[in-house]
Amino acid sequence: MNKQPAQYNDPEDAFKEHLIFNLVYCSQVSEGVDGSDVDAIIASSRRRNAALGITGILVFGSGVFFQWIEGPKAEVMDLVKLIEADRRHEMMVTLSTDEEVRERIFPSWDMELVDAENIQEVLQDALETAHDEKSVDALQLMLHRVQEQA
Ligand SMILES: Cc1cc2nc3c(=O)[nH]c(=O)nc-3n(C[C@H](O)[C@H](O)[C@H](O)COP(=O)(O)O)c2cc1C
């Protein structure tokens, strides 16, 4: 998997424990949207998210998007408004939001595209490297959700 380092003024910032807001949602992929549209979404996400200090993953598969976005609350909420207005998906449903002092779960991914088939592996890897209890809880919850839908 292509790991793109996120852009921070101080590279250590991405890995330190800060007040981190995260939002998880799922949505339905609009008709006619294909892999090349998703590549374009990822390209613009990497540019904007790096500038905003936002990291996360976007899962695409079986006609559904699932996205984990983490970063400063105001920036995440502004981004979510922008994403919500995007016609390449519809029926966006927020699954959870949380704000806690903890490490980032995906510190080096500005926005990484993950196939639906690989999501369990990505979450399992993140679980193995997660240090704080809150991240472990969040990851276990996501793994549980993904396994329920498999
Ligand atoms: C499912 C989905 C997820 C997206 N995630 C992001 C994201 O994390 N960051 C981002 O900047 N844009 C994301 N976008 C795209 C935005 O809605 C918007 O189109 C884009 O940022 C505009 O970029 P541009 O100004 O470079 O054209 C997403 C769009 C969709 C449909």
PDB file of C-alpha atoms and ligand atoms in Angstrom:
ATOM      1  CA  MET A   1       0.000   0.000   0.000  1.00  0.00           C
ATOM      2  CA  ASN A   2       1.268   3.466  -0.923  1.00  0.00           C
ATOM      3  CA  LYS A   3       1.975   5.340   2.320  1.00  0.00           C
ATOM      4  CA  GLN A   4       2.137   9.075   1.666  1.00  0.00           C
ATOM      5  CA  PRO A   5       3.608  11.050   4.533  1.00  0.00           C
ATOM      6  CA  ALA A   6       1.302  13.824   5.711  1.00  0.00           C
ATOM      7  CA  GLN A   7       2.633  17.391   5.613  1.00  0.00           C
ATOM      8  CA  TYR A   8       3.123  18.979   9.025  1.00  0.00           C
ATOM      9  CA  ASN A   9       5.315  21.905  10.019  1.00  0.00           C
ATOM     10  CA  ASP A  10       6.739  19.733  12.759  1.00  0.00           C
ATOM     11  CA  PRO A  11       6.678  16.098  11.588  1.00  0.00           C
ATOM     12  CA  GLU A  12       6.432  14.982  15.209  1.00  0.00           C
ATOM     13  CA  ASP A  13       3.070  16.769  15.473  1.00  0.00           C
ATOM     14  CA  ALA A  14       1.242  14.029  13.614  1.00  0.00           C
ATOM     15  CA  PHE A  15       2.272  11.425  16.154  1.00  0.00           C
ATOM     16  CA  LYS A  16       1.841  13.345  19.402  1.00  0.00           C
ATOM     17  CA  GLU A  17      -1.233  13.077  21.559  1.00  0.00           C
ATOM     18  CA  HIS A  18      -3.487  16.071  20.935  1.00  0.00           C
ATOM     19  CA  LEU A  19      -7.156  16.844  21.154  1.00  0.00           C
ATOM     20  CA  ILE A  20      -8.255  14.946  18.079  1.00  0.00           C
ATOM     21  CA  PHE A  21     -11.732  15.060  16.610  1.00  0.00           C
ATOM     22  CA  ASN A  22     -12.835  12.203  14.427  1.00  0.00           C
ATOM     23  CA  LEU A  23     -15.900  11.565  12.351  1.00  0.00           C
ATOM     24  CA  VAL A  24     -16.922   8.336  10.658  1.00  0.00           C
ATOM     25  CA  TYR A  25     -19.652   8.171   8.047  1.00  0.00           C
ATOM     26  CA  CYS A  26     -20.902   5.942   5.288  1.00  0.00           C
ATOM     27  CA  SER A  27     -22.708   6.928   2.103  1.00  0.00           C
ATOM     28  CA  GLN A  28     -23.975   5.469  -1.122  1.00  0.00           C
ATOM     29  CA  VAL A  29     -21.816   5.871  -4.231  1.00  0.00           C
ATOM     30  CA  SER A  30     -23.793   7.808  -6.896  1.00  0.00           C
ATOM     31  CA  GLU A  31     -24.693   6.104 -10.129  1.00  0.00           C
ATOM     32  CA  GLY A  32     -21.948   6.262 -12.751  1.00  0.00           C
ATOM     33  CA  VAL A  33     -19.166   6.953 -10.242  1.00  0.00           C
ATOM     34  CA  ASP A  34     -16.210   4.649 -10.855  1.00  0.00           C
ATOM     35  CA  GLY A  35     -12.593   4.069  -9.857  1.00  0.00           C
ATOM     36  CA  SER A  36     -11.296   7.065 -11.814  1.00  0.00           C
ATOM     37  CA  ASP A  37     -13.694   9.386  -9.958  1.00  0.00           C
ATOM     38  CA  VAL A  38     -12.436   7.934  -6.697  1.00  0.00           C
ATOM     39  CA  ASP A  39      -8.814   8.497  -7.777  1.00  0.00           C
ATOM     40  CA  ALA A  40      -9.696  12.161  -8.411  1.00  0.00           C
ATOM     41  CA  ILE A  41     -11.309  12.406  -4.942  1.00  0.00           C
ATOM     42  CA  ILE A  42      -8.142  10.977  -3.368  1.00  0.00           C
ATOM     43  CA  ALA A  43      -5.879  13.376  -5.308  1.00  0.00           C
ATOM     44  CA  SER A  44      -7.750  16.485  -4.151  1.00  0.00           C
ATOM     45  CA  SER A  45      -8.132  15.036  -0.637  1.00  0.00           C
ATOM     46  CA  ARG A  46      -4.387  14.603  -0.259  1.00  0.00           C
ATOM     47  CA  ARG A  47      -3.790  18.239  -1.196  1.00  0.00           C
ATOM     48  CA  ARG A  48      -6.439  19.767   1.017  1.00  0.00           C
ATOM     49  CA  ASN A  49      -6.143  17.402   3.980  1.00  0.00           C
ATOM     50  CA  ALA A  50      -2.379  17.850   4.265  1.00  0.00           C
ATOM     51  CA  ALA A  51      -2.876  21.620   4.465  1.00  0.00           C
ATOM     52  CA  LEU A  52      -5.617  21.238   7.116  1.00  0.00           C
ATOM     53  CA  GLY A  53      -3.809  18.693   9.292  1.00  0.00           C
ATOM     54  CA  ILE A  54      -6.446  16.057   8.518  1.00  0.00           C
ATOM     55  CA  THR A  55      -5.702  12.342   8.142  1.00  0.00           C
ATOM     56  CA  GLY A  56      -7.835   9.261   7.578  1.00  0.00           C
ATOM     57  CA  ILE A  57      -8.983   6.528   5.271  1.00  0.00           C
ATOM     58  CA  LEU A  58     -11.614   6.260   2.557  1.00  0.00           C
ATOM     59  CA  VAL A  59     -13.023   2.810   1.923  1.00  0.00           C
ATOM     60  CA  PHE A  60     -14.704   2.229  -1.442  1.00  0.00           C
ATOM     61  CA  GLY A  61     -16.438  -0.979  -2.411  1.00  0.00           C
ATOM     62  CA  SER A  62     -19.811  -2.648  -2.978  1.00  0.00           C
ATOM     63  CA  GLY A  63     -21.354   0.704  -3.916  1.00  0.00           C
ATOM     64  CA  VAL A  64     -20.594   2.234  -0.543  1.00  0.00           C
ATOM     65  CA  PHE A  65     -18.125   4.782   0.826  1.00  0.00           C
ATOM     66  CA  PHE A  66     -16.943   4.580   4.407  1.00  0.00           C
ATOM     67  CA  GLN A  67     -14.617   7.323   5.615  1.00  0.00           C
ATOM     68  CA  TRP A  68     -12.684   7.927   8.814  1.00  0.00           C
ATOM     69  CA  ILE A  69     -11.596  11.595   9.138  1.00  0.00           C
ATOM     70  CA  GLU A  70      -9.460  12.831  12.043  1.00  0.00           C
ATOM     71  CA  GLY A  71      -7.929  16.211  12.869  1.00  0.00           C
ATOM     72  CA  PRO A  72      -8.795  19.546  14.495  1.00  0.00           C
ATOM     73  CA  LYS A  73     -12.577  19.784  15.026  1.00  0.00           C
ATOM     74  CA  ALA A  74     -13.277  23.009  13.088  1.00  0.00           C
ATOM     75  CA  GLU A  75     -11.302  21.784  10.078  1.00  0.00           C
ATOM     76  CA  VAL A  76     -12.970  18.365  10.104  1.00  0.00           C
ATOM     77  CA  MET A  77     -16.475  19.915  10.343  1.00  0.00           C
ATOM     78  CA  ASP A  78     -15.772  22.348   7.464  1.00  0.00           C
ATOM     79  CA  LEU A  79     -14.455  19.493   5.362  1.00  0.00           C
ATOM     80  CA  VAL A  80     -17.472  17.328   6.130  1.00  0.00           C
ATOM     81  CA  LYS A  81     -19.789  20.131   4.879  1.00  0.00           C
ATOM     82  CA  LEU A  82     -17.833  20.207   1.637  1.00  0.00           C
ATOM     83  CA  ILE A  83     -17.939  16.417   1.286  1.00  0.00           C
ATOM     84  CA  GLU A  84     -21.655  16.306   2.072  1.00  0.00           C
ATOM     85  CA  ALA A  85     -22.412  18.579  -0.896  1.00  0.00           C
ATOM     86  CA  ASP A  86     -20.448  16.344  -3.269  1.00  0.00           C
ATOM     87  CA  ARG A  87     -22.717  14.768  -5.908  1.00  0.00           C
ATOM     88  CA  ARG A  88     -20.467  11.734  -6.290  1.00  0.00           C
ATOM     89  CA  HIS A  89     -22.233  10.195  -3.310  1.00  0.00           C
ATOM     90  CA  GLU A  90     -25.569  10.441  -1.507  1.00  0.00           C
ATOM     91  CA  MET A  91     -27.377   9.398   1.667  1.00  0.00           C
ATOM     92  CA  MET A  92     -24.472  10.277   3.896  1.00  0.00           C
ATOM     93  CA  VAL A  93     -24.983   8.882   7.392  1.00  0.00           C
ATOM     94  CA  THR A  94     -22.712   9.865  10.273  1.00  0.00           C
ATOM     95  CA  LEU A  95     -21.870   6.730  12.262  1.00  0.00           C
ATOM     96  CA  SER A  96     -19.891   8.349  15.043  1.00  0.00           C
ATOM     97  CA  THR A  97     -18.085  11.473  16.178  1.00  0.00           C
ATOM     98  CA  ASP A  98     -15.674  11.771  19.035  1.00  0.00           C
ATOM     99  CA  GLU A  99     -13.184  14.265  20.423  1.00  0.00           C
ATOM    100  CA  GLU A 100     -10.459  13.076  22.744  1.00  0.00           C
ATOM    101  CA  VAL A 101      -6.854  13.619  23.663  1.00  0.00           C
ATOM    102  CA  ARG A 102      -5.121  10.760  21.923  1.00  0.00           C
ATOM    103  CA  GLU A 103      -2.785   9.843  19.121  1.00  0.00           C
ATOM    104  CA  ARG A 104      -3.993   9.807  15.537  1.00  0.00           C
ATOM    105  CA  ILE A 105      -4.996   6.379  14.295  1.00  0.00           C
ATOM    106  CA  PHE A 106      -3.770   7.024  10.741  1.00  0.00           C
ATOM    107  CA  PRO A 107      -0.963   9.575  11.341  1.00  0.00           C
ATOM    108  CA  SER A 108       0.773   9.210   7.993  1.00  0.00           C
ATOM    109  CA  TRP A 109      -2.235   9.015   5.686  1.00  0.00           C
ATOM    110  CA  ASP A 110      -3.581  12.330   4.306  1.00  0.00           C
ATOM    111  CA  MET A 111      -6.400  10.203   2.924  1.00  0.00           C
ATOM    112  CA  GLU A 112      -5.677   6.623   1.986  1.00  0.00           C
ATOM    113  CA  LEU A 113      -7.925   4.684  -0.359  1.00  0.00           C
ATOM    114  CA  VAL A 114      -8.663   1.209   0.990  1.00  0.00           C
ATOM    115  CA  ASP A 115     -10.521  -1.544  -0.891  1.00  0.00           C
ATOM    116  CA  ALA A 116     -13.502  -2.933   0.950  1.00  0.00           C
ATOM    117  CA  GLU A 117     -11.745  -6.335   0.946  1.00  0.00           C
ATOM    118  CA  ASN A 118      -8.699  -4.858   2.722  1.00  0.00           C
ATOM    119  CA  ILE A 119     -10.434  -2.851   5.390  1.00  0.00           C
ATOM    120  CA  GLN A 120     -10.224  -5.584   8.034  1.00  0.00           C
ATOM    121  CA  GLU A 121      -6.483  -5.886   7.472  1.00  0.00           C
ATOM    122  CA  VAL A 122      -5.969  -2.101   7.682  1.00  0.00           C
ATOM    123  CA  LEU A 123      -7.937  -1.872  10.921  1.00  0.00           C
ATOM    124  CA  GLN A 124      -6.143  -4.903  12.371  1.00  0.00           C
ATOM    125  CA  ASP A 125      -2.722  -3.371  11.539  1.00  0.00           C
ATOM    126  CA  ALA A 126      -3.781  -0.057  13.092  1.00  0.00           C
ATOM    127  CA  LEU A 127      -4.979  -1.943  16.186  1.00  0.00           C
ATOM    128  CA  GLU A 128      -1.600  -3.621  16.572  1.00  0.00           C
ATOM    129  CA  THR A 129       0.241  -0.286  16.503  1.00  0.00           C
ATOM    130  CA  ALA A 130      -2.288   1.747  18.520  1.00  0.00           C
ATOM    131  CA  HIS A 131      -0.935   2.707  21.928  1.00  0.00           C
ATOM    132  CA  ASP A 132      -3.742   4.358  23.781  1.00  0.00           C
ATOM    133  CA  GLU A 133      -6.863   2.700  25.074  1.00  0.00           C
ATOM    134  CA  LYS A 134      -9.273   5.084  23.339  1.00  0.00           C
ATOM    135  CA  SER A 135      -7.802   4.380  19.903  1.00  0.00           C
ATOM    136  CA  VAL A 136      -7.929   0.650  20.620  1.00  0.00           C
ATOM    137  CA  ASP A 137     -11.611   0.945  21.591  1.00  0.00           C
ATOM    138  CA  ALA A 138     -12.454   2.940  18.443  1.00  0.00           C
ATOM    139  CA  LEU A 139     -10.637   0.471  16.215  1.00  0.00           C
ATOM    140  CA  GLN A 140     -12.287  -2.527  17.852  1.00  0.00           C
ATOM    141  CA  LEU A 141     -15.678  -0.903  17.301  1.00  0.00           C
ATOM    142  CA  MET A 142     -14.935  -0.307  13.614  1.00  0.00           C
ATOM    143  CA  LEU A 143     -13.617  -3.844  13.157  1.00  0.00           C
ATOM    144  CA  HIS A 144     -16.752  -5.176  14.770  1.00  0.00           C
ATOM    145  CA  ARG A 145     -18.952  -3.108  12.397  1.00  0.00           C
ATOM    146  CA  VAL A 146     -17.001  -4.241   9.353  1.00  0.00           C
ATOM    147  CA  GLN A 147     -17.156  -7.893  10.443  1.00  0.00           C
ATOM    148  CA  GLU A 148     -20.919  -7.625  10.975  1.00  0.00           C
ATOM    149  CA  GLN A 149     -21.339  -6.441   7.395  1.00  0.00           C
ATOM    150  CA  ALA A 150     -18.957  -9.014   5.852  1.00  0.00           C
TER     151      ALA A 150
HETATM  152  C1  LIG B   1     -16.738  10.072  -0.480  1.00  0.00           C
HETATM  153  C2  LIG B   1     -15.971  11.336  -0.636  1.00  0.00           C
HETATM  154  C3  LIG B   1     -14.922  11.617   0.234  1.00  0.00           C
HETATM  155  C4  LIG B   1     -14.182  12.801   0.107  1.00  0.00           C
HETATM  156  N1  LIG B   1     -13.175  13.061   0.977  1.00  0.00           N
HETATM  157  C5  LIG B   1     -12.473  14.213   0.873  1.00  0.00           C
HETATM  158  C6  LIG B   1     -11.417  14.521   1.785  1.00  0.00           C
HETATM  159  O1  LIG B   1     -11.085  13.770   2.707  1.00  0.00           O
HETATM  160  N2  LIG B   1     -10.748  15.698   1.579  1.00  0.00           N
HETATM  161  C7  LIG B   1     -11.045  16.557   0.576  1.00  0.00           C
HETATM  162  O2  LIG B   1     -10.397  17.587   0.449  1.00  0.00           O
HETATM  163  N3  LIG B   1     -12.028  16.286  -0.298  1.00  0.00           N
HETATM  164  C8  LIG B   1     -12.745  15.130  -0.180  1.00  0.00           C
HETATM  165  N4  LIG B   1     -13.752  14.870  -1.078  1.00  0.00           N
HETATM  166  C9  LIG B   1     -13.945  15.772  -2.216  1.00  0.00           C
HETATM  167  C10 LIG B   1     -14.686  17.034  -1.841  1.00  0.00           C
HETATM  168  O3  LIG B   1     -16.067  16.740  -1.738  1.00  0.00           O
HETATM  169  C11 LIG B   1     -14.454  18.122  -2.920  1.00  0.00           C
HETATM  170  O4  LIG B   1     -15.006  17.716  -4.105  1.00  0.00           O
HETATM  171  C12 LIG B   1     -13.006  18.351  -3.202  1.00  0.00           C
HETATM  172  O5  LIG B   1     -12.283  18.515  -2.040  1.00  0.00           O
HETATM  173  C13 LIG B   1     -12.810  19.555  -4.104  1.00  0.00           C
HETATM  174  O6  LIG B   1     -11.442  19.577  -4.386  1.00  0.00           O
HETATM  175  P1  LIG B   1     -10.794  20.628  -5.374  1.00  0.00           P
HETATM  176  O7  LIG B   1     -11.078  21.959  -4.760  1.00  0.00           O
HETATM  177  O8  LIG B   1      -9.363  20.243  -5.355  1.00  0.00           O
HETATM  178  O9  LIG B   1     -11.481  20.391  -6.675  1.00  0.00           O
HETATM  179  C14 LIG B   1     -14.514  13.695  -0.939  1.00  0.00           C
HETATM  180  C15 LIG B   1     -15.576  13.412  -1.796  1.00  0.00           C
HETATM  181  C16 LIG B   1     -16.294  12.246  -1.660  1.00  0.00           C
HETATM  182  C17 LIG B   1     -17.421  11.951  -2.595  1.00  0.00           C
END
